Structures are given as structure tokens and as C-alpha cells.
Amino acid sequence: MMSSNTARPARLHYMANGFRVLAPGDHVACAVTGEAIPLDALRYWSVARQEAYASADIATRAMLAA
């Protein structure tokens, strides 16, 4: 029987030009809102903080708050 990654959070290592999947899943949580971000829609993250963001606006606010 094959296992499914549906509704399972992935664990990622964020790099400057992409990310590496450390543990399979279909989404990650936004570090600010907690919103589930499907991996195919993930566009914004912080390499330094190793966290994902749901939108450019949320990413900008997180960076400015630091």
C-alpha cells in the first residue's frame, strides 16, 4: 500500500533559490498566520529564519518586525 502525503505537513530546508524536502508532505505552515501553504504554491520564505510565509506582504512584515 502506498502512503499519501495529503494533509501532512512537510519539513523543508529553505535555500536561496529553492528548498529541499527533508520530510515529505503536501504543505507547510505560514510562520506568521499558521495558514497551510501547499508546496506547489510556496513562493516566500526566509533562509536565515528557515520559515515560510503565505504572501509577499506577510514576508515583508515579518522581515521588518525583526
PDB file of C-alpha atoms in Angstrom:
ATOM      1  CA  MET A   1       0.000   0.000   0.000  1.00  0.00           C
ATOM      2  CA  MET A   2       1.374   3.422  -0.945  1.00  0.00           C
ATOM      3  CA  SER A   3       1.274   6.184   1.621  1.00  0.00           C
ATOM      4  CA  SER A   4      -0.238   9.533   0.758  1.00  0.00           C
ATOM      5  CA  ASN A   5       1.138  12.949   1.714  1.00  0.00           C
ATOM      6  CA  THR A   6      -2.334  14.511   1.703  1.00  0.00           C
ATOM      7  CA  ALA A   7      -2.949  16.792   4.673  1.00  0.00           C
ATOM      8  CA  ARG A   8       0.507  16.058   6.009  1.00  0.00           C
ATOM      9  CA  PRO A   9       2.944  18.909   6.738  1.00  0.00           C
ATOM     10  CA  ALA A  10       6.314  18.703   5.005  1.00  0.00           C
ATOM     11  CA  ARG A  11       9.597  19.583   6.663  1.00  0.00           C
ATOM     12  CA  LEU A  12      11.813  21.702   4.418  1.00  0.00           C
ATOM     13  CA  HIS A  13      15.282  23.212   4.348  1.00  0.00           C
ATOM     14  CA  TYR A  14      14.999  26.657   2.739  1.00  0.00           C
ATOM     15  CA  MET A  15      17.813  27.792   0.446  1.00  0.00           C
ATOM     16  CA  ALA A  16      18.365  30.974  -1.583  1.00  0.00           C
ATOM     17  CA  ASN A  17      16.888  29.597  -4.811  1.00  0.00           C
ATOM     18  CA  GLY A  18      14.591  26.863  -3.591  1.00  0.00           C
ATOM     19  CA  PHE A  19      14.047  24.345  -0.864  1.00  0.00           C
ATOM     20  CA  ARG A  20      14.892  20.741  -0.112  1.00  0.00           C
ATOM     21  CA  VAL A  21      12.270  18.364   1.254  1.00  0.00           C
ATOM     22  CA  LEU A  22      13.521  16.757   4.469  1.00  0.00           C
ATOM     23  CA  ALA A  23      10.245  15.009   5.327  1.00  0.00           C
ATOM     24  CA  PRO A  24       7.520  14.518   2.695  1.00  0.00           C
ATOM     25  CA  GLY A  25       4.185  16.251   2.920  1.00  0.00           C
ATOM     26  CA  ASP A  26       1.859  18.399   0.874  1.00  0.00           C
ATOM     27  CA  HIS A  27       2.117  21.739   2.702  1.00  0.00           C
ATOM     28  CA  VAL A  28       3.973  23.895   5.237  1.00  0.00           C
ATOM     29  CA  ALA A  29       2.545  26.335   7.758  1.00  0.00           C
ATOM     30  CA  CYS A  30       2.987  30.088   7.393  1.00  0.00           C
ATOM     31  CA  ALA A  31       5.263  31.233  10.237  1.00  0.00           C
ATOM     32  CA  VAL A  32       3.076  34.290  10.890  1.00  0.00           C
ATOM     33  CA  THR A  33      -0.516  33.198  10.267  1.00  0.00           C
ATOM     34  CA  GLY A  34      -0.320  29.425  10.605  1.00  0.00           C
ATOM     35  CA  GLU A  35      -2.114  29.100   7.260  1.00  0.00           C
ATOM     36  CA  ALA A  36      -1.341  25.910   5.327  1.00  0.00           C
ATOM     37  CA  ILE A  37       0.663  26.677   2.166  1.00  0.00           C
ATOM     38  CA  PRO A  38       0.628  23.935  -0.495  1.00  0.00           C
ATOM     39  CA  LEU A  39       4.186  23.180  -1.608  1.00  0.00           C
ATOM     40  CA  ASP A  40       3.355  23.974  -5.230  1.00  0.00           C
ATOM     41  CA  ALA A  41       2.216  27.458  -4.128  1.00  0.00           C
ATOM     42  CA  LEU A  42       5.146  28.196  -1.786  1.00  0.00           C
ATOM     43  CA  ARG A  43       6.957  31.308  -3.054  1.00  0.00           C
ATOM     44  CA  TYR A  44       8.126  33.218   0.040  1.00  0.00           C
ATOM     45  CA  TRP A  45      10.484  32.119   2.821  1.00  0.00           C
ATOM     46  CA  SER A  46      13.404  33.243   4.940  1.00  0.00           C
ATOM     47  CA  VAL A  47      16.674  31.354   4.563  1.00  0.00           C
ATOM     48  CA  ALA A  48      18.064  32.904   7.764  1.00  0.00           C
ATOM     49  CA  ARG A  49      14.991  32.068   9.848  1.00  0.00           C
ATOM     50  CA  GLN A  50      14.113  28.835   8.000  1.00  0.00           C
ATOM     51  CA  GLU A  51      10.424  29.739   7.894  1.00  0.00           C
ATOM     52  CA  ALA A  52       7.738  30.062   5.214  1.00  0.00           C
ATOM     53  CA  TYR A  53       5.274  32.889   4.526  1.00  0.00           C
ATOM     54  CA  ALA A  54       1.888  32.782   2.802  1.00  0.00           C
ATOM     55  CA  SER A  55       2.348  36.016   0.816  1.00  0.00           C
ATOM     56  CA  ALA A  56       4.855  38.729  -0.071  1.00  0.00           C
ATOM     57  CA  ASP A  57       3.075  41.149   2.271  1.00  0.00           C
ATOM     58  CA  ILE A  58       3.346  38.744   5.199  1.00  0.00           C
ATOM     59  CA  ALA A  59       7.018  38.059   4.412  1.00  0.00           C
ATOM     60  CA  THR A  60       7.772  41.781   4.278  1.00  0.00           C
ATOM     61  CA  ARG A  61       6.029  42.432   7.590  1.00  0.00           C
ATOM     62  CA  ALA A  62       7.927  39.558   9.232  1.00  0.00           C
ATOM     63  CA  MET A  63      11.273  40.869   7.961  1.00  0.00           C
ATOM     64  CA  LEU A  64      10.535  44.417   9.112  1.00  0.00           C
ATOM     65  CA  ALA A  65       9.420  43.242  12.559  1.00  0.00           C
ATOM     66  CA  ALA A  66      12.778  41.590  13.230  1.00  0.00           C
TER      67      ALA A  66
END
